[in-house]
Amino acid sequence: MTVQDYRSSLGDPESRKYGTFSYLPTMDAERLQQLLAYLVARRWTPAIEHVEPERSQDDYWYMWKLPLFGESDTATILNEVEACRNAYPGHLIRVIGYDSKRQSQGTCVVLR
């Protein structure tokens, strides 16, 4: 078995990878809905962040509104993701599930 090398560079934002999910095929609405259902089933708090592609390696991303504390409707979360995408069409969007028991991220996915 050979290991595949994913070439990336700072000068080419399209070549960058952003964690485990970025190596998978592009996440469509159905897959995102499944991820959000998983996030809600775990009672994690969803949050949405965004940033310009050239600044994606920075530690700070812009927060889209406040985290959606107690939100259990995946359609509402998906609507907020789409609202962020419409407001910032050229930005990368990160959907995070915060685990309040462990006080850390339970999951995170970056969308183009």
PDB file of C-alpha atoms in Angstrom:
ATOM      1  CA  MET A   1       0.000   0.000   0.000  1.00  0.00           C
ATOM      2  CA  THR A   2       1.303   3.457  -0.860  1.00  0.00           C
ATOM      3  CA  VAL A   3       0.636   6.626   1.065  1.00  0.00           C
ATOM      4  CA  GLN A   4      -0.821   9.442  -0.989  1.00  0.00           C
ATOM      5  CA  ASP A   5       0.811  12.846  -0.651  1.00  0.00           C
ATOM      6  CA  TYR A   6      -1.528  15.838  -0.673  1.00  0.00           C
ATOM      7  CA  ARG A   7       0.523  18.740  -1.929  1.00  0.00           C
ATOM      8  CA  SER A   8      -0.440  22.085  -0.506  1.00  0.00           C
ATOM      9  CA  SER A   9       1.081  25.524  -0.483  1.00  0.00           C
ATOM     10  CA  LEU A  10       0.476  28.860   1.163  1.00  0.00           C
ATOM     11  CA  GLY A  11       0.174  30.500  -2.247  1.00  0.00           C
ATOM     12  CA  ASP A  12      -2.657  28.207  -3.369  1.00  0.00           C
ATOM     13  CA  PRO A  13      -5.629  28.329  -0.948  1.00  0.00           C
ATOM     14  CA  GLU A  14      -7.460  25.645  -2.944  1.00  0.00           C
ATOM     15  CA  SER A  15      -4.697  23.132  -2.184  1.00  0.00           C
ATOM     16  CA  ARG A  16      -4.924  23.400   1.600  1.00  0.00           C
ATOM     17  CA  LYS A  17      -6.394  20.695   3.815  1.00  0.00           C
ATOM     18  CA  TYR A  18      -8.254  21.498   7.046  1.00  0.00           C
ATOM     19  CA  GLY A  19      -8.362  18.385   9.190  1.00  0.00           C
ATOM     20  CA  THR A  20      -9.715  14.892   8.677  1.00  0.00           C
ATOM     21  CA  PHE A  21     -12.932  15.749   6.815  1.00  0.00           C
ATOM     22  CA  SER A  22     -11.100  17.857   4.215  1.00  0.00           C
ATOM     23  CA  TYR A  23      -9.617  14.708   2.665  1.00  0.00           C
ATOM     24  CA  LEU A  24     -13.081  13.328   1.968  1.00  0.00           C
ATOM     25  CA  PRO A  25     -15.219  14.241  -1.064  1.00  0.00           C
ATOM     26  CA  THR A  26     -16.959  17.605  -0.920  1.00  0.00           C
ATOM     27  CA  MET A  27     -19.635  17.624   1.752  1.00  0.00           C
ATOM     28  CA  ASP A  28     -23.040  18.089   0.140  1.00  0.00           C
ATOM     29  CA  ALA A  29     -26.207  19.194   1.949  1.00  0.00           C
ATOM     30  CA  GLU A  30     -27.231  15.608   2.795  1.00  0.00           C
ATOM     31  CA  ARG A  31     -23.874  14.741   4.367  1.00  0.00           C
ATOM     32  CA  LEU A  32     -23.843  18.017   6.272  1.00  0.00           C
ATOM     33  CA  GLN A  33     -27.364  17.238   7.518  1.00  0.00           C
ATOM     34  CA  GLN A  34     -26.105  13.867   8.802  1.00  0.00           C
ATOM     35  CA  LEU A  35     -23.172  15.510  10.567  1.00  0.00           C
ATOM     36  CA  LEU A  36     -25.511  18.051  12.165  1.00  0.00           C
ATOM     37  CA  ALA A  37     -27.842  15.245  13.288  1.00  0.00           C
ATOM     38  CA  TYR A  38     -24.857  13.534  14.932  1.00  0.00           C
ATOM     39  CA  LEU A  39     -23.852  16.798  16.598  1.00  0.00           C
ATOM     40  CA  VAL A  40     -27.398  17.374  17.930  1.00  0.00           C
ATOM     41  CA  ALA A  41     -27.771  13.750  19.097  1.00  0.00           C
ATOM     42  CA  ARG A  42     -24.644  14.204  21.225  1.00  0.00           C
ATOM     43  CA  ARG A  43     -26.127  17.438  22.668  1.00  0.00           C
ATOM     44  CA  TRP A  44     -23.141  19.427  21.452  1.00  0.00           C
ATOM     45  CA  THR A  45     -23.528  23.163  20.906  1.00  0.00           C
ATOM     46  CA  PRO A  46     -23.244  24.104  17.225  1.00  0.00           C
ATOM     47  CA  ALA A  47     -21.245  27.161  16.255  1.00  0.00           C
ATOM     48  CA  ILE A  48     -20.416  28.638  12.858  1.00  0.00           C
ATOM     49  CA  GLU A  49     -17.239  30.520  11.958  1.00  0.00           C
ATOM     50  CA  HIS A  50     -15.918  31.961   8.706  1.00  0.00           C
ATOM     51  CA  VAL A  51     -12.696  33.415   7.304  1.00  0.00           C
ATOM     52  CA  GLU A  52     -11.068  34.477   4.041  1.00  0.00           C
ATOM     53  CA  PRO A  53      -9.211  31.537   2.418  1.00  0.00           C
ATOM     54  CA  GLU A  54      -5.864  33.333   2.559  1.00  0.00           C
ATOM     55  CA  ARG A  55      -6.238  33.755   6.347  1.00  0.00           C
ATOM     56  CA  SER A  56      -7.438  30.209   7.034  1.00  0.00           C
ATOM     57  CA  GLN A  57      -4.200  29.224   8.784  1.00  0.00           C
ATOM     58  CA  ASP A  58      -4.701  31.965  11.386  1.00  0.00           C
ATOM     59  CA  ASP A  59      -5.878  30.953  14.834  1.00  0.00           C
ATOM     60  CA  TYR A  60      -8.763  33.418  14.803  1.00  0.00           C
ATOM     61  CA  TRP A  61     -11.815  32.927  12.588  1.00  0.00           C
ATOM     62  CA  TYR A  62     -14.833  35.257  12.610  1.00  0.00           C
ATOM     63  CA  MET A  63     -17.797  34.018  14.635  1.00  0.00           C
ATOM     64  CA  TRP A  64     -21.134  33.919  12.784  1.00  0.00           C
ATOM     65  CA  LYS A  65     -23.582  35.195  15.388  1.00  0.00           C
ATOM     66  CA  LEU A  66     -23.471  33.461  18.780  1.00  0.00           C
ATOM     67  CA  PRO A  67     -23.218  29.680  19.205  1.00  0.00           C
ATOM     68  CA  LEU A  68     -26.618  28.035  18.804  1.00  0.00           C
ATOM     69  CA  PHE A  69     -27.033  27.011  22.450  1.00  0.00           C
ATOM     70  CA  GLY A  70     -29.651  24.284  22.911  1.00  0.00           C
ATOM     71  CA  GLU A  71     -30.548  24.127  19.205  1.00  0.00           C
ATOM     72  CA  SER A  72     -31.840  20.681  18.263  1.00  0.00           C
ATOM     73  CA  ASP A  73     -33.318  21.390  14.828  1.00  0.00           C
ATOM     74  CA  THR A  74     -30.783  20.540  12.135  1.00  0.00           C
ATOM     75  CA  ALA A  75     -32.722  22.577   9.560  1.00  0.00           C
ATOM     76  CA  THR A  76     -32.224  25.715  11.659  1.00  0.00           C
ATOM     77  CA  ILE A  77     -28.481  25.078  11.891  1.00  0.00           C
ATOM     78  CA  LEU A  78     -28.277  24.382   8.158  1.00  0.00           C
ATOM     79  CA  ASN A  79     -30.173  27.625   7.466  1.00  0.00           C
ATOM     80  CA  GLU A  80     -27.589  29.523   9.531  1.00  0.00           C
ATOM     81  CA  VAL A  81     -24.760  27.892   7.559  1.00  0.00           C
ATOM     82  CA  GLU A  82     -26.449  28.982   4.324  1.00  0.00           C
ATOM     83  CA  ALA A  83     -27.020  32.508   5.681  1.00  0.00           C
ATOM     84  CA  CYS A  84     -23.321  32.750   6.521  1.00  0.00           C
ATOM     85  CA  ARG A  85     -22.409  31.435   3.062  1.00  0.00           C
ATOM     86  CA  ASN A  86     -24.699  34.013   1.415  1.00  0.00           C
ATOM     87  CA  ALA A  87     -23.293  36.866   3.515  1.00  0.00           C
ATOM     88  CA  TYR A  88     -19.662  35.833   2.868  1.00  0.00           C
ATOM     89  CA  PRO A  89     -19.617  33.936  -0.444  1.00  0.00           C
ATOM     90  CA  GLY A  90     -15.824  33.779  -0.789  1.00  0.00           C
ATOM     91  CA  HIS A  91     -15.109  32.650   2.764  1.00  0.00           C
ATOM     92  CA  LEU A  92     -14.443  29.222   4.206  1.00  0.00           C
ATOM     93  CA  ILE A  93     -17.072  28.183   6.744  1.00  0.00           C
ATOM     94  CA  ARG A  94     -16.340  26.053   9.780  1.00  0.00           C
ATOM     95  CA  VAL A  95     -19.118  24.225  11.638  1.00  0.00           C
ATOM     96  CA  ILE A  96     -18.109  23.246  15.156  1.00  0.00           C
ATOM     97  CA  GLY A  97     -19.815  21.073  17.749  1.00  0.00           C
ATOM     98  CA  TYR A  98     -18.757  22.067  21.277  1.00  0.00           C
ATOM     99  CA  ASP A  99     -18.919  19.372  23.930  1.00  0.00           C
ATOM    100  CA  SER A 100     -19.860  21.192  27.160  1.00  0.00           C
ATOM    101  CA  LYS A 101     -19.006  18.202  29.359  1.00  0.00           C
ATOM    102  CA  ARG A 102     -15.442  17.949  28.113  1.00  0.00           C
ATOM    103  CA  GLN A 103     -15.260  21.685  27.330  1.00  0.00           C
ATOM    104  CA  SER A 104     -13.687  21.115  23.936  1.00  0.00           C
ATOM    105  CA  GLN A 105     -14.622  20.660  20.305  1.00  0.00           C
ATOM    106  CA  GLY A 106     -16.426  17.401  19.708  1.00  0.00           C
ATOM    107  CA  THR A 107     -16.331  17.808  15.945  1.00  0.00           C
ATOM    108  CA  CYS A 108     -15.400  20.357  13.334  1.00  0.00           C
ATOM    109  CA  VAL A 109     -15.789  20.505   9.562  1.00  0.00           C
ATOM    110  CA  VAL A 110     -14.650  23.171   7.084  1.00  0.00           C
ATOM    111  CA  LEU A 111     -16.880  23.908   4.097  1.00  0.00           C
ATOM    112  CA  ARG A 112     -15.905  25.747   0.941  1.00  0.00           C
TER     113      ARG A 112
END
